[in-house]
PDB file of C-alpha atoms in Angstrom:
ATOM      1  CA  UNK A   1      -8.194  79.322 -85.371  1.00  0.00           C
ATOM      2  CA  UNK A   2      -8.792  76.531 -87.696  1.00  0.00           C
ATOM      3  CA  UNK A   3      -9.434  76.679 -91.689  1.00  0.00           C
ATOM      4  CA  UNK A   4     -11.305  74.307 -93.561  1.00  0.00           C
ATOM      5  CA  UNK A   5      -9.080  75.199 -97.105  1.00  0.00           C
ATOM      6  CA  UNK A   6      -5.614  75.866 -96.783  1.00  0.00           C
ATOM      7  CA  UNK A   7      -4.786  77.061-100.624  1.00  0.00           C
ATOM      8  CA  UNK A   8      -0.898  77.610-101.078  1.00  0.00           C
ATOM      9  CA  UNK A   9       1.532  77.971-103.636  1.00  0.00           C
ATOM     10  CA  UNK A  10       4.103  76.476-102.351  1.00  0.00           C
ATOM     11  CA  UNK A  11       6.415  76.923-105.592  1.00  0.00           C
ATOM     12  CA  UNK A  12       5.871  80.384-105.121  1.00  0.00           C
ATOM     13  CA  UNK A  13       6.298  80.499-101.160  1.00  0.00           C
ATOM     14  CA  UNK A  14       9.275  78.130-101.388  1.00  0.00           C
ATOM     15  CA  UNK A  15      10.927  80.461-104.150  1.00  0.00           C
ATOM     16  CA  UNK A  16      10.226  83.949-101.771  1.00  0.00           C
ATOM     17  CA  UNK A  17      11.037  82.418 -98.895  1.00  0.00           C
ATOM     18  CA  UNK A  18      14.326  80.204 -99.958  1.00  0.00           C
ATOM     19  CA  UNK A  19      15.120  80.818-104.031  1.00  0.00           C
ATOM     20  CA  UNK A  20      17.064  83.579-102.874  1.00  0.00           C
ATOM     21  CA  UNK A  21      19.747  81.910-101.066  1.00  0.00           C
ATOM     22  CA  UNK A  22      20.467  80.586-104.810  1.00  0.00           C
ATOM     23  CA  UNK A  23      21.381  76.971-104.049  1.00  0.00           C
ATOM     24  CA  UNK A  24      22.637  75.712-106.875  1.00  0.00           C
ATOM     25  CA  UNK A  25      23.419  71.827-105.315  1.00  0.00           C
ATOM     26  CA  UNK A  26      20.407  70.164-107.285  1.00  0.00           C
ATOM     27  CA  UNK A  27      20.678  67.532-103.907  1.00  0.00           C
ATOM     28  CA  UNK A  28      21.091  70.411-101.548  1.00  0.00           C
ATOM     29  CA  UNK A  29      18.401  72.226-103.129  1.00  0.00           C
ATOM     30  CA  UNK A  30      15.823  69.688-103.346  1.00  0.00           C
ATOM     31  CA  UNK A  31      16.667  68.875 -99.663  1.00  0.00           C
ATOM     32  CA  UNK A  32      16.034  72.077 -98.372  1.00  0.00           C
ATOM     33  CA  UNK A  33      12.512  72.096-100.086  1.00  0.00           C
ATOM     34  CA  UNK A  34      11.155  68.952 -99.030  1.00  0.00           C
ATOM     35  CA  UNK A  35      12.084  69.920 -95.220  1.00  0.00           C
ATOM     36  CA  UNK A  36      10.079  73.426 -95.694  1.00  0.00           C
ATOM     37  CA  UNK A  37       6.995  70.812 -97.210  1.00  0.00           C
ATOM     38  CA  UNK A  38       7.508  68.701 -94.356  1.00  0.00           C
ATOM     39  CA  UNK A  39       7.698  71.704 -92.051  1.00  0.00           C
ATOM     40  CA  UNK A  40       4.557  73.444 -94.130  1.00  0.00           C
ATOM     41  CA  UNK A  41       2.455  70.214 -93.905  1.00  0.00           C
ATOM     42  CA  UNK A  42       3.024  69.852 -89.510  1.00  0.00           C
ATOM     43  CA  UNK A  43       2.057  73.633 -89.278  1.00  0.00           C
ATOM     44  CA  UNK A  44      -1.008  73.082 -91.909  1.00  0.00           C
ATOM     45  CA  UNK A  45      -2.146  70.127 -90.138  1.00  0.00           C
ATOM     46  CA  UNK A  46      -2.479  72.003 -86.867  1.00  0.00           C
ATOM     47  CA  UNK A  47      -4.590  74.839 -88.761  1.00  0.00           C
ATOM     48  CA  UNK A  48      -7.310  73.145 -89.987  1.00  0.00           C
ATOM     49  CA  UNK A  49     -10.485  70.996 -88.424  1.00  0.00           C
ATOM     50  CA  UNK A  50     -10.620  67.191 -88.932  1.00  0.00           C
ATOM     51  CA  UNK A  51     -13.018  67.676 -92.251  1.00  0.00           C
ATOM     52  CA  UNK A  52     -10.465  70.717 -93.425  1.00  0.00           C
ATOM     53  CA  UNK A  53      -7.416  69.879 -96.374  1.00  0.00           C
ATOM     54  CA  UNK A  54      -4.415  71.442 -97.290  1.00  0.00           C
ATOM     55  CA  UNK A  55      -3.625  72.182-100.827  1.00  0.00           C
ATOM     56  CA  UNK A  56       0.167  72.037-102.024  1.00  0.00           C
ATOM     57  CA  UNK A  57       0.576  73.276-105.656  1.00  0.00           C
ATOM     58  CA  UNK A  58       4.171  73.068-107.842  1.00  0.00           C
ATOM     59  CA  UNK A  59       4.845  73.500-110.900  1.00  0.00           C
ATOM     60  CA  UNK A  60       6.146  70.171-112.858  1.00  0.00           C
ATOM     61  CA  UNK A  61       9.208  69.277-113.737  1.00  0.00           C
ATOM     62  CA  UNK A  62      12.967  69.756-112.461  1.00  0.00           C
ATOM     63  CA  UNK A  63      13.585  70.421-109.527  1.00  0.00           C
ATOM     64  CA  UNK A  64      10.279  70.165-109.029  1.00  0.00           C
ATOM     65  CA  UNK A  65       9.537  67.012-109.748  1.00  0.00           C
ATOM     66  CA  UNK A  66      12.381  65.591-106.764  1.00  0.00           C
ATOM     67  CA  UNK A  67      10.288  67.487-104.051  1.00  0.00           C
ATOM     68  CA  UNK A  68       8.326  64.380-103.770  1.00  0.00           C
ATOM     69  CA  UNK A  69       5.374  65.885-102.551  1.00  0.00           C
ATOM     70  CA  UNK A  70       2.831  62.944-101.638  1.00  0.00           C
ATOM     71  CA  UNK A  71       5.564  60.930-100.638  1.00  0.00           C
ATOM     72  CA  UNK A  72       6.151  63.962 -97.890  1.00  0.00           C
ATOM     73  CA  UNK A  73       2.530  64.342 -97.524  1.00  0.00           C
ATOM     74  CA  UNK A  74       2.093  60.517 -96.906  1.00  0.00           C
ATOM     75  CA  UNK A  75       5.596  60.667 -94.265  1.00  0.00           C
ATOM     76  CA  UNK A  76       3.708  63.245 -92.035  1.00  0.00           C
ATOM     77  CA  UNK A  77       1.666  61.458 -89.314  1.00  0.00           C
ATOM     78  CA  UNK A  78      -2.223  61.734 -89.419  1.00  0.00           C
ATOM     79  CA  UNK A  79      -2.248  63.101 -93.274  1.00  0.00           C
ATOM     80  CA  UNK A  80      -2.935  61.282 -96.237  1.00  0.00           C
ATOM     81  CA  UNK A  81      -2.845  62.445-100.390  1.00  0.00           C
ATOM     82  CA  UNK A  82      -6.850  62.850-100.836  1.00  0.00           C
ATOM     83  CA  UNK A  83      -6.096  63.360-104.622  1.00  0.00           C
ATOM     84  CA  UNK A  84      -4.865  65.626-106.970  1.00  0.00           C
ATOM     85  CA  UNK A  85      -5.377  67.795-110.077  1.00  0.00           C
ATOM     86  CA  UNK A  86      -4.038  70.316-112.321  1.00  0.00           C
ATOM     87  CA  UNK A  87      -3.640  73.726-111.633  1.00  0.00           C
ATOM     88  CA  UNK A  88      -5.195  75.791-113.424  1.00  0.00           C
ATOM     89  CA  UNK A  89      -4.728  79.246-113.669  1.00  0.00           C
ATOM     90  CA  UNK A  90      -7.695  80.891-114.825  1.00  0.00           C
ATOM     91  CA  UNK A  91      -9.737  79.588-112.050  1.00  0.00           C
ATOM     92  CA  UNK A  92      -7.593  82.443-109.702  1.00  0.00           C
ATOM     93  CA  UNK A  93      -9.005  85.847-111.248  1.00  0.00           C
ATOM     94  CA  UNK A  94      -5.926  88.142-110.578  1.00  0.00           C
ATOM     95  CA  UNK A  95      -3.007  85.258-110.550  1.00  0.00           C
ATOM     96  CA  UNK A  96       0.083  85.908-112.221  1.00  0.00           C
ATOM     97  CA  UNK A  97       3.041  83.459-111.853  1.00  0.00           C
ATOM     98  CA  UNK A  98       6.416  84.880-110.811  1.00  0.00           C
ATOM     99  CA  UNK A  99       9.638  83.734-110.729  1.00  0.00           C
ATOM    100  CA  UNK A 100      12.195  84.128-107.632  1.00  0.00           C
ATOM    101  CA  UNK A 101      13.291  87.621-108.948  1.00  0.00           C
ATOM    102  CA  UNK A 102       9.886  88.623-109.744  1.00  0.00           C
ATOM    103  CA  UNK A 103       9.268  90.032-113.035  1.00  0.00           C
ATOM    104  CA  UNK A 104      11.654  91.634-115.176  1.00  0.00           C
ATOM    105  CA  UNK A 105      10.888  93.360-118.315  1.00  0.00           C
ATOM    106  CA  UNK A 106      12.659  91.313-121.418  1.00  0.00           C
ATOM    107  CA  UNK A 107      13.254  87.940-119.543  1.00  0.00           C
ATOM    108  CA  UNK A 108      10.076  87.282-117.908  1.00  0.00           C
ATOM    109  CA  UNK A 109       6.985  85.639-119.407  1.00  0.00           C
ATOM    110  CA  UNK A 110       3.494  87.792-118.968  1.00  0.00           C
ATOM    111  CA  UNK A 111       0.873  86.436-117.167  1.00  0.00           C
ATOM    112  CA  UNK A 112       1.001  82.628-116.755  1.00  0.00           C
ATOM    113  CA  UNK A 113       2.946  81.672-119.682  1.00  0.00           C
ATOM    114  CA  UNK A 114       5.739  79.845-117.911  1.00  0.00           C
ATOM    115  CA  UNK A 115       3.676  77.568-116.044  1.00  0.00           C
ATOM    116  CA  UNK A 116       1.407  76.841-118.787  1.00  0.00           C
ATOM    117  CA  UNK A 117       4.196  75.329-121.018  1.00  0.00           C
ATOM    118  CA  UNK A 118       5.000  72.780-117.727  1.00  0.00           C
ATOM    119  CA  UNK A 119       2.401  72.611-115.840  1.00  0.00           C
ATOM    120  CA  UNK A 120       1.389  72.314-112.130  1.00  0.00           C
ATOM    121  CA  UNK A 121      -0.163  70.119-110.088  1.00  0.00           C
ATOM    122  CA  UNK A 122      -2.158  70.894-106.973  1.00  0.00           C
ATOM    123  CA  UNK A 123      -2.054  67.736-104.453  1.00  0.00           C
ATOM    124  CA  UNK A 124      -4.660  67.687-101.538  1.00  0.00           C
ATOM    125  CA  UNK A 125      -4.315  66.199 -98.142  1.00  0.00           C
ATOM    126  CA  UNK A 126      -6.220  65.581 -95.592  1.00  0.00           C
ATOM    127  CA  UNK A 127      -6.653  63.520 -92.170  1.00  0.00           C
ATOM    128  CA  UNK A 128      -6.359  60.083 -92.624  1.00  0.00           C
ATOM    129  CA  UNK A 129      -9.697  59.048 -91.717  1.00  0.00           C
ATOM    130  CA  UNK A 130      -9.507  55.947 -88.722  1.00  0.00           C
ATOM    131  CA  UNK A 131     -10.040  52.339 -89.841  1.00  0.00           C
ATOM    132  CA  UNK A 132     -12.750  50.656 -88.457  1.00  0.00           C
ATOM    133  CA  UNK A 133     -12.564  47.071 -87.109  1.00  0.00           C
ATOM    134  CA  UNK A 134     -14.769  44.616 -88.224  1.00  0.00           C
TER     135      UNK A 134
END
């Protein structure tokens, strides 16, 4: 099966899938993300067709921010950072950012507050396309 657009949130995935564990180690922490981007970006890669991208979006600052995701993107063989842009919301009718704990009534923000005071960014790769010799 191959996609042409692989959309993920990986904030959000990373958070579900390792927030939990509540590393609080900002080294440790920002360790164990950039080897699930790595690992994300090697699965994504085998998913879509030559013309197809993958989409990695995170919200901006710390720890954010140390992920280092084109520097990942540009480590993993056969990818390259395409370009990127904000996130924005509003363009996903029905999105609602949560945190790690999900929402909780008196300490989480409704909607997409939260992310709207920082920021994301949504950085697309795709195959690096082969050089041609003169």
């Amino acid at each position: 099966m191959a996609f042409c657009v692989t959309p993920q949130s990986l904030s959000a995935w990373l958070s579900a899938n390792i927030g939990g564990m509540g590393i609080k180690d900002k080294l440790k922490n920002v360790r164990v993300n950039q080897k699930l981007i790595q690992d994300f970006l090697l699965a994504g890669k085998q998913m879509i067709h030559n013309e197809g991208e993958l989409h990695i979006t995170v919200k901006r600052g710390e720890p954010y921010d140390s992920w280092a995701v084109p520097k990942l993107g540009a480590q993993t063989p056969g990818l390259r950072l395409k370009n990127s842009f904000p996130f924005l919301p509003s363009k996903y009718p029905g999105y609602a950012h949560r945190r790690t704990l999900g929402f909780q009534e008196g300490i989480s923000t409704d909607g997409n507050k939260d992310i709207l005071k920082s920021g994301c960014k949504t950085y697309v790769f795709d195959f690096e396309k082969p050089k041609h010799k003169p």
